[in-house]
Short mmCIF file of C-alpha atoms in Angstrom, two decimals:
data_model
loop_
_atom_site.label_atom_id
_atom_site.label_comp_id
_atom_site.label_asym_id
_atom_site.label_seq_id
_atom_site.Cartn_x
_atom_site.Cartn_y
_atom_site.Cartn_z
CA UNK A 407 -75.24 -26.06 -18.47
CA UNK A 408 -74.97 -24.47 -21.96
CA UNK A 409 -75.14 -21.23 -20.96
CA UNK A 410 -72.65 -21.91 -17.52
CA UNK A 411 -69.84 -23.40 -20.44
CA UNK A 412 -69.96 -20.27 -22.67
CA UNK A 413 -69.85 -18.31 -19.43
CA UNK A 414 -66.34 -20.00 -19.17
CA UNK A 415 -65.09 -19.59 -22.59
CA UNK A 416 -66.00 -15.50 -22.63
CA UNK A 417 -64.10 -15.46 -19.09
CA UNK A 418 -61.12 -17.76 -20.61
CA UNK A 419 -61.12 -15.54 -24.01
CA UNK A 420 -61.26 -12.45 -21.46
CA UNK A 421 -57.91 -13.62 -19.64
CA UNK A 422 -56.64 -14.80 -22.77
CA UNK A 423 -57.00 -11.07 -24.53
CA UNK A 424 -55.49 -9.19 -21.49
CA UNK A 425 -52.46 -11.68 -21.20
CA UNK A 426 -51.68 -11.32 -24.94
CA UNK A 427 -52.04 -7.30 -24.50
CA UNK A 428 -49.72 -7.56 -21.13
CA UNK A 429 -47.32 -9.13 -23.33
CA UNK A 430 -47.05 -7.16 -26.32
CA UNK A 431 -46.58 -3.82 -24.35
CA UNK A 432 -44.04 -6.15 -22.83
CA UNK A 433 -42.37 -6.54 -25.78
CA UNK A 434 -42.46 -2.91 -27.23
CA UNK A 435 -41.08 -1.78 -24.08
CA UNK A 436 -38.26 -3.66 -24.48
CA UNK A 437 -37.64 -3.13 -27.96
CA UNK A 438 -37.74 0.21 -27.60
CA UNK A 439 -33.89 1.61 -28.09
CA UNK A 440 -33.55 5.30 -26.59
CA UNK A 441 -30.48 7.00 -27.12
CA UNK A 442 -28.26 6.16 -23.94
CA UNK A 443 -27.90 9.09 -21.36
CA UNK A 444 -26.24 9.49 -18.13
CA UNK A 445 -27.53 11.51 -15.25
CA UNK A 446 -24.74 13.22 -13.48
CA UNK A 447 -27.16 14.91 -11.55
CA UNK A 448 -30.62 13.97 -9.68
CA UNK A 449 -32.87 14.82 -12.16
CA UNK A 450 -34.39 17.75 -10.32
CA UNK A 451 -31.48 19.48 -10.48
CA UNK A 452 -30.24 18.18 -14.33
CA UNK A 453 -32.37 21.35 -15.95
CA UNK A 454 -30.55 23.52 -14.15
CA UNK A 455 -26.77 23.21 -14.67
CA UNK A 456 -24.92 22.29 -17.93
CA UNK A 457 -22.01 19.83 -17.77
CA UNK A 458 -18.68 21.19 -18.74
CA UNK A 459 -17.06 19.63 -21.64
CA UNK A 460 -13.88 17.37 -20.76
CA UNK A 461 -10.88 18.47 -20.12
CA UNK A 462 -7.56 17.20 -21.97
CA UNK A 463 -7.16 13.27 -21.43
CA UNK A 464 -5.86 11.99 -17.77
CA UNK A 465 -2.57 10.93 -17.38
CA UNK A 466 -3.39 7.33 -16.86
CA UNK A 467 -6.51 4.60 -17.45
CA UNK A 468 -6.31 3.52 -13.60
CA UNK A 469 -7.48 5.83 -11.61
CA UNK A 470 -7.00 9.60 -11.47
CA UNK A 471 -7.70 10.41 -7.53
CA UNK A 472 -4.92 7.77 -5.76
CA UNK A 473 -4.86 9.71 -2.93
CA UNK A 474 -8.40 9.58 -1.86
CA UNK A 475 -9.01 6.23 -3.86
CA UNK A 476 -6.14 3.68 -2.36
CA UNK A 477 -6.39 0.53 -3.89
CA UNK A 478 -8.10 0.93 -7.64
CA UNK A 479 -5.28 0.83 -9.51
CA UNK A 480 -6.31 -2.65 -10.65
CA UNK A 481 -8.01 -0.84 -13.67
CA UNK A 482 -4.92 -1.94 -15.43
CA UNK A 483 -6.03 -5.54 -15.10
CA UNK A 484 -8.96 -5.65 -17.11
CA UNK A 485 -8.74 -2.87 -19.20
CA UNK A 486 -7.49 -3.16 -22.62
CA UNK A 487 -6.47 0.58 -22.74
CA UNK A 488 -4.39 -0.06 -19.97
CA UNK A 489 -1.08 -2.32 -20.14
CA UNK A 490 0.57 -3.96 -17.31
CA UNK A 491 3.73 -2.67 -16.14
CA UNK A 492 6.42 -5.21 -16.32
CA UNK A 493 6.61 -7.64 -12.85
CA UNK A 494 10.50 -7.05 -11.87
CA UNK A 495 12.12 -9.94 -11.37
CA UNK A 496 14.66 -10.75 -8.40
CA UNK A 497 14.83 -9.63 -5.16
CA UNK A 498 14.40 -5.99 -3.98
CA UNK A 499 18.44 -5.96 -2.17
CA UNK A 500 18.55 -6.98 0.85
CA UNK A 501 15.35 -8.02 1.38
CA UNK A 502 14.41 -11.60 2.88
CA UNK A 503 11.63 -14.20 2.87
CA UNK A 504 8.89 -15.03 5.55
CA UNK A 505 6.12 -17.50 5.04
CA UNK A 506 2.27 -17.44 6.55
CA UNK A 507 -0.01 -20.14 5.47
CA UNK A 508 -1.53 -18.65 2.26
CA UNK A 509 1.87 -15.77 1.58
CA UNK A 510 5.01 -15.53 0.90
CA UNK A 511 6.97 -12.08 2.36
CA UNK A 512 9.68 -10.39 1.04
CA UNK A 513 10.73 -7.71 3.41
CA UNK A 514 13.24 -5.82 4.90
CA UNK A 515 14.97 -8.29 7.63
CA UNK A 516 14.36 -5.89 10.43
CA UNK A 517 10.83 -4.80 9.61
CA UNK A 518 9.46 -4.11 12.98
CA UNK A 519 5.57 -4.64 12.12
CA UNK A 520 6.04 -7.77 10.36
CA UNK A 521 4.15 -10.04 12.89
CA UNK A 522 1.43 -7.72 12.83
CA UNK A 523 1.62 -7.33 9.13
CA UNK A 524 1.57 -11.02 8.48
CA UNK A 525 -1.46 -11.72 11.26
CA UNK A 526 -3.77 -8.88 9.14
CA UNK A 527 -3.00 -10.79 5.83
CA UNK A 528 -3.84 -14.03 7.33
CA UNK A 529 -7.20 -12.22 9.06
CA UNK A 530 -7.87 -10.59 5.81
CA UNK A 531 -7.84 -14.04 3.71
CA UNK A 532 -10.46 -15.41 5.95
CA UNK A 533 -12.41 -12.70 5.55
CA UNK A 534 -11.83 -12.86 2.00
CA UNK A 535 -12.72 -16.30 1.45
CA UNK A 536 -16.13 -15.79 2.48
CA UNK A 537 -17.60 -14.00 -0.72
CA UNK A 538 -14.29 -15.60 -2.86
CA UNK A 539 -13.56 -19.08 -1.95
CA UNK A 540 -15.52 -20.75 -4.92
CA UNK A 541 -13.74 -18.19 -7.71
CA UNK A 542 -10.37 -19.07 -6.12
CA UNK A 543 -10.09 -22.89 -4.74
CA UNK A 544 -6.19 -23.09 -5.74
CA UNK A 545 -6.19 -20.69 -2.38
CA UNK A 546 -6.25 -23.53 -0.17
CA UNK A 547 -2.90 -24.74 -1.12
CA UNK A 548 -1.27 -22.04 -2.97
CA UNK A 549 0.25 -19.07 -1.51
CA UNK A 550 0.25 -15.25 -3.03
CA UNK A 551 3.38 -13.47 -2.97
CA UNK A 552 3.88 -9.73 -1.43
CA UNK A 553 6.60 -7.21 -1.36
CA UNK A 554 6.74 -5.44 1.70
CA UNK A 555 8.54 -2.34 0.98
CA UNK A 556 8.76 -0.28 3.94
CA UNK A 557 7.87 2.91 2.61
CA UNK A 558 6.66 4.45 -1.02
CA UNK A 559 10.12 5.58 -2.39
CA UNK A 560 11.34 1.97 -1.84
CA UNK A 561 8.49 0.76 -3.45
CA UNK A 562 8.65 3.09 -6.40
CA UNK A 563 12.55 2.31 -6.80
CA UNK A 564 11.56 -1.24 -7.48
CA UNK A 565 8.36 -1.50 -9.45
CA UNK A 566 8.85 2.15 -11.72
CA UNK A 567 5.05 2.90 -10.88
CA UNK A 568 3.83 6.69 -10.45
CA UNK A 569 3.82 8.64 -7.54
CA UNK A 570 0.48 8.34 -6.97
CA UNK A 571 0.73 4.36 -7.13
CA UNK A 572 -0.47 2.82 -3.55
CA UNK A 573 0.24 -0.49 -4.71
CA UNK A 574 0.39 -2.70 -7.76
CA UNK A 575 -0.62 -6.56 -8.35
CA UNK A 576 0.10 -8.96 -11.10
CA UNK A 577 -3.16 -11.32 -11.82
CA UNK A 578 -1.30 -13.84 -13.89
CA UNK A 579 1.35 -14.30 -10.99
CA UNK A 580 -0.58 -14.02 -8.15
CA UNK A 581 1.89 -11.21 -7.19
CA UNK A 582 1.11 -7.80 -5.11
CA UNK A 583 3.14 -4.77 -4.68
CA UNK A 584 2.55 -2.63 -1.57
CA UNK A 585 4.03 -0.69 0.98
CA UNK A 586 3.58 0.95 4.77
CA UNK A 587 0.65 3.59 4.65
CA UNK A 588 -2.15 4.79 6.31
CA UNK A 589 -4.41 3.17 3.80
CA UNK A 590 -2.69 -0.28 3.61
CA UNK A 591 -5.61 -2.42 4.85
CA UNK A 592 -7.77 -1.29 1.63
CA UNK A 593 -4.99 -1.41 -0.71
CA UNK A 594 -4.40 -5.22 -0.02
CA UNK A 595 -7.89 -5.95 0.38
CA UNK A 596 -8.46 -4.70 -3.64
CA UNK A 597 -5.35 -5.90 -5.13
CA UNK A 598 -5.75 -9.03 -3.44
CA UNK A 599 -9.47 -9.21 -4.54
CA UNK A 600 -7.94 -9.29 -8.22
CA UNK A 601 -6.41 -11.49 -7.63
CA UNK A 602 -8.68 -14.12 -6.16
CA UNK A 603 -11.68 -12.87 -8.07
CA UNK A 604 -10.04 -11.83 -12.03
CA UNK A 605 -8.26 -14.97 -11.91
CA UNK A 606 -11.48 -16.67 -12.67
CA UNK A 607 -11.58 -15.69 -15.34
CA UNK A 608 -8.62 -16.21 -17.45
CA UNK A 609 -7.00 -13.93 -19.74
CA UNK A 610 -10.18 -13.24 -22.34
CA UNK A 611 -12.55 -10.75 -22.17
CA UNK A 612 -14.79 -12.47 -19.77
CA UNK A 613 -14.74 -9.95 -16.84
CA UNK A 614 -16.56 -6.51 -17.33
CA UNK A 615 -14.45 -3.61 -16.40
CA UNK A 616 -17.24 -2.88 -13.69
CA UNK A 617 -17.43 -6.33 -12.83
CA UNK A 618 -13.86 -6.13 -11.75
CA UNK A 619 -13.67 -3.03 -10.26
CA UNK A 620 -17.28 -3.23 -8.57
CA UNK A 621 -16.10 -6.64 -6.61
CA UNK A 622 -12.39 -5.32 -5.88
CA UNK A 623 -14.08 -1.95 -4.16
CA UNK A 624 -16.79 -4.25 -2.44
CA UNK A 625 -14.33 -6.18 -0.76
CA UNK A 626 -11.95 -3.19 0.18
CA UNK A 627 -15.34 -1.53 1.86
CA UNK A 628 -16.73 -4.38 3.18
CA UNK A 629 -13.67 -7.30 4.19
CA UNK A 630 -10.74 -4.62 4.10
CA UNK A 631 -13.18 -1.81 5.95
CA UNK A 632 -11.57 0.99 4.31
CA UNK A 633 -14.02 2.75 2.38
CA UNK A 634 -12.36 5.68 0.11
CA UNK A 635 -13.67 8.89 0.87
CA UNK A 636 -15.57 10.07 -1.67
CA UNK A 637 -17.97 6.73 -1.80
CA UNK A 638 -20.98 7.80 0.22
CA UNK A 639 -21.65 11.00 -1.88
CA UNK A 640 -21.44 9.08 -4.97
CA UNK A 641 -23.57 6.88 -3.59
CA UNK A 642 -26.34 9.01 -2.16
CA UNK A 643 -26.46 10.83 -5.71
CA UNK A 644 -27.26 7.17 -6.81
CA UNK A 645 -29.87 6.60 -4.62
CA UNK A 646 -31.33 10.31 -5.88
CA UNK A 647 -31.46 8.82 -9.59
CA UNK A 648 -27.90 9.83 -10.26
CA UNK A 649 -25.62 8.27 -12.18
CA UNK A 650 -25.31 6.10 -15.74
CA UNK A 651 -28.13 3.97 -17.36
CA UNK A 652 -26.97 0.36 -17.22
CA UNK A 653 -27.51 0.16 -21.28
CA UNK A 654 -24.47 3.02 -21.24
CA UNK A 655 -22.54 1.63 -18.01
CA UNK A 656 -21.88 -1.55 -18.95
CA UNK A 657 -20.53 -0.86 -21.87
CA UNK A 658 -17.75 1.38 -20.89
CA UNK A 659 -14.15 -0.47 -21.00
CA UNK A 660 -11.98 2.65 -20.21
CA UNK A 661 -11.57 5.90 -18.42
CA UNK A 662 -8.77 7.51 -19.63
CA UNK A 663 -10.48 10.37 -21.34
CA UNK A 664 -12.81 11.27 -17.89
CA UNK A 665 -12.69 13.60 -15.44
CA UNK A 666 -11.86 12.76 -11.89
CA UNK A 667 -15.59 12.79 -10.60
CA UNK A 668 -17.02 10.76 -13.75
CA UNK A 669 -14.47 8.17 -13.13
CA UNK A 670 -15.41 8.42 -8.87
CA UNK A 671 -18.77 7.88 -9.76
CA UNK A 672 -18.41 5.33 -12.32
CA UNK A 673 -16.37 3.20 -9.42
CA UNK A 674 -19.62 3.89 -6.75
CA UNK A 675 -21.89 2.48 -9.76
CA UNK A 676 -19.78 -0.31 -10.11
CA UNK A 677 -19.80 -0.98 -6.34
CA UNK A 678 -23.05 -0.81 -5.88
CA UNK A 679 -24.48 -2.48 -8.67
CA UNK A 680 -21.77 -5.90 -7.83
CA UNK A 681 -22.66 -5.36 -3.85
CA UNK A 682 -26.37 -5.58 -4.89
CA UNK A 683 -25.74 -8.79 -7.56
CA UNK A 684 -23.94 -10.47 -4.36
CA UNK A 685 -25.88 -9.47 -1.55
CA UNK A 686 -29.37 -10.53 -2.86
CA UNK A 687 -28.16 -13.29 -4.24
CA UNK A 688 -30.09 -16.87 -3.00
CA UNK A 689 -27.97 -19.43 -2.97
CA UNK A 690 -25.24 -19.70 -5.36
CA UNK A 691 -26.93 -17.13 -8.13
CA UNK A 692 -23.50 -14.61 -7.91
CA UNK A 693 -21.22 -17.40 -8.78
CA UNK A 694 -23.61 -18.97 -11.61
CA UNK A 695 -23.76 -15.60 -12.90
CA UNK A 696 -19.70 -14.95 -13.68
CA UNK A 697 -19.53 -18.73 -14.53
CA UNK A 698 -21.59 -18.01 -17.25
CA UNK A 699 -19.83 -15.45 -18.53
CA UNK A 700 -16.37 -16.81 -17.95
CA UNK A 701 -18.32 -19.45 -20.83
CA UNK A 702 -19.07 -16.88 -23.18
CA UNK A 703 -22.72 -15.93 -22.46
CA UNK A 704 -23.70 -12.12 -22.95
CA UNK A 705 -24.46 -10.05 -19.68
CA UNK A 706 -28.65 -9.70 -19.99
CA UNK A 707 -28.09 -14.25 -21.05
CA UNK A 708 -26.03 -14.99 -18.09
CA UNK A 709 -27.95 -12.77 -15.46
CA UNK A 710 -31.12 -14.30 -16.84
CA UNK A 711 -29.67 -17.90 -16.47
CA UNK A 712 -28.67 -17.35 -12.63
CA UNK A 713 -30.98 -15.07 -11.46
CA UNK A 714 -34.35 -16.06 -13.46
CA UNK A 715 -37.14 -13.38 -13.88
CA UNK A 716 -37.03 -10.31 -13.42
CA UNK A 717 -33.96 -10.30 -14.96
CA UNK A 718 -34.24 -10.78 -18.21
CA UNK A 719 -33.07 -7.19 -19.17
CA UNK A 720 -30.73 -4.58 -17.86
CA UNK A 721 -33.97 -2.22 -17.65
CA UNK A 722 -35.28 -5.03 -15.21
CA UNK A 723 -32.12 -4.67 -13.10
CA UNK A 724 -32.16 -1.12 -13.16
CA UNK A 725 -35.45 -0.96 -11.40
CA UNK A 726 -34.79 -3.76 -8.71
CA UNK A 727 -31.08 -2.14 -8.18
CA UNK A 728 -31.92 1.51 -7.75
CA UNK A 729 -35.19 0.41 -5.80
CA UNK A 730 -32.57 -1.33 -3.23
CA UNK A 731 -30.96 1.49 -3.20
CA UNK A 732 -33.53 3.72 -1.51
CA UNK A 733 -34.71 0.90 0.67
CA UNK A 734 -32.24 -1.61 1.31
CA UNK A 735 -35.06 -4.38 1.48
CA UNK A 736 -33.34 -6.62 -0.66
CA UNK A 737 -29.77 -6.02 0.53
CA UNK A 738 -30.73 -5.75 4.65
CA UNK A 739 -28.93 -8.85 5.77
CA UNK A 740 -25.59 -7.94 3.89
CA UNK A 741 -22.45 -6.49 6.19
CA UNK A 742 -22.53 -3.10 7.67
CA UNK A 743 -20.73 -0.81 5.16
CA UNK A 744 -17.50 1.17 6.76
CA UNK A 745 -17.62 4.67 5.87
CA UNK A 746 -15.31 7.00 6.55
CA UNK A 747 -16.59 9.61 8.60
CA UNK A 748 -19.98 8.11 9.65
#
């Protein structure tokens, strides 16, 4: 019996050593602090090509590439580089009033594709509601205004945006800007996801930049089905090990100073990584997560506190994320993704 009990404490001192070992490389992993780096490349082909060094500042902190991006021009919403324009006020002239059950129209009064116009907002609330209803209750009862204008000079007349501008919202007065164009259905489905989704979180600095931008383009892919053309290569260099190091990507708050295809694949990171935070999720772990930072916690705290382990560090993430993103095992169940030209 002796010999049987010290049996037990050798095994028990055994376990003991190789948990305390598991632990401490644990630990010096983590600690670790490498200089952050971004891989614009796979890493195959990194060795062989140099980038080029930036070019002069872009015009704007929205979005440089409006006409293959519609709908991202909601950069001005949550970044701090970027000011709002000023919401006119009044009535474009002429223009009217219609109501649906969750807008209010202003339009020309003979605007031919109004019915059909008003049916796809209605359609694309629904839709909406799915992934936003709990970020956005007051939509039960509350409408969202639009501006109809019927074409992009009439548009640009009234709100003194850019000619690259697709559309505009205001997040504060539940306002969007937008006219007739072949990419209208993604336009409204971002601005309006701004809407729904920023809203949450009040006027601090709550909201990542890719938080916002991530959900808005998630919901124009995957409720508004208009995916902008330059997604899918963006994302398969992701999938190859492209792309920024969440220690370096999260961090970023404006891209005013990028080039075009920094800034595209910033946006695909952004997608991706919210689309894989939502789609995974079990149960209500998405919403926990921005409740908890709309309260203040840090981004590693509040994942941590919705998701549990693994995720107790944005190295964790990375590995889960970019795993999904070769296998989809984690994401399988989530809607079809609408890309152009597939």
């Amino acid at each position: 019996m002796d010999i049987i009990f010290r049996l037990r404490a050798v095994i028990w001192m055994l376990i003991l050593a190789l948990w305390l070992s598991l632990v401490f490389e644990f630990l010096r992993t983590d600690l670790a602090t490498p200089a952050p780096a971004i891989h614009w490349l796979p890493p195959a082909l990194q060795a062989r090509r140099e980038l080029e060094p930036a070019p002069p500042p872009l015009p704007s902190a929205e979005l440089p590439m409006r006409e293959e991006a519609p709908g991202t021009e909601a950069l001005q919403h949550a970044s701090q580089a970027a000011a709002s324009p000023e919401t006119p006020s009044g009535l474009p002239k002429g223009f009217v009033v219609s109501r649906t059950e969750h807008f209010i129209i202003y339009h020309d009064p003979g605007e031919p594709t109004l019915e059909r116009f008003s049916a796809f907002l209605e359609e694309l609330h629904q839709s909406m509601m799915l992934d936003l209803m709990h970020f956005s209750p007051w939509a039960r009862s509350q409408s969202i205004v639009i501006y109809f204008f019927p074409d992009q000079d009439a548009y640009r007349r009234y709100t003194k945006r850019p000619a690259w501008s697709g559309g505009s919202s205001s997040v504060q007065k539940r306002t969007v800007f937008i006219y007739k164009s072949r990419d209208l259905r993604g336009i409204l489905a971002h601005e309006l996801c701004h809407i729904y989704f920023d809203g949450f979180f009040g006027k601090g600095e709550a909201l990542p930049l890719w938080l916002s931008e991530g959900m808005a383009t998630l919901l124009q892919v995957d409720r508004g089905l208009a995916a902008p053309g330059w997604l899918k290569s963006n994302l398969d260099n992701l999938a190859d090990g492209g792309g920024f190091e969440l220690s370096q990507f999260v961090d970023i708050k404006d891209t005013s100073n990028s080039r075009d295809d920094v800034v595209r694949l910033w946006y695909a990171q952004a997608y991706s990584l919210t689309r894989f935070l939502l789609r995974s999720q079990r149960g209500n772990q998405f919403y926990r997560f921005c409740r908890y930072l709309k309260e203040g916690e840090d981004l590693v705290r509040a994942m941590y506190l919705a998701y549990g382990m693994p995720f107790n560090k944005l190295s964790s993430l990375e590995f889960v994320w970019r795993y999904d993103l070769k296998t989809r095992k984690l994401t399988a169940s989530a809607p079809a993704r609408n890309f152009e030209g597939e």
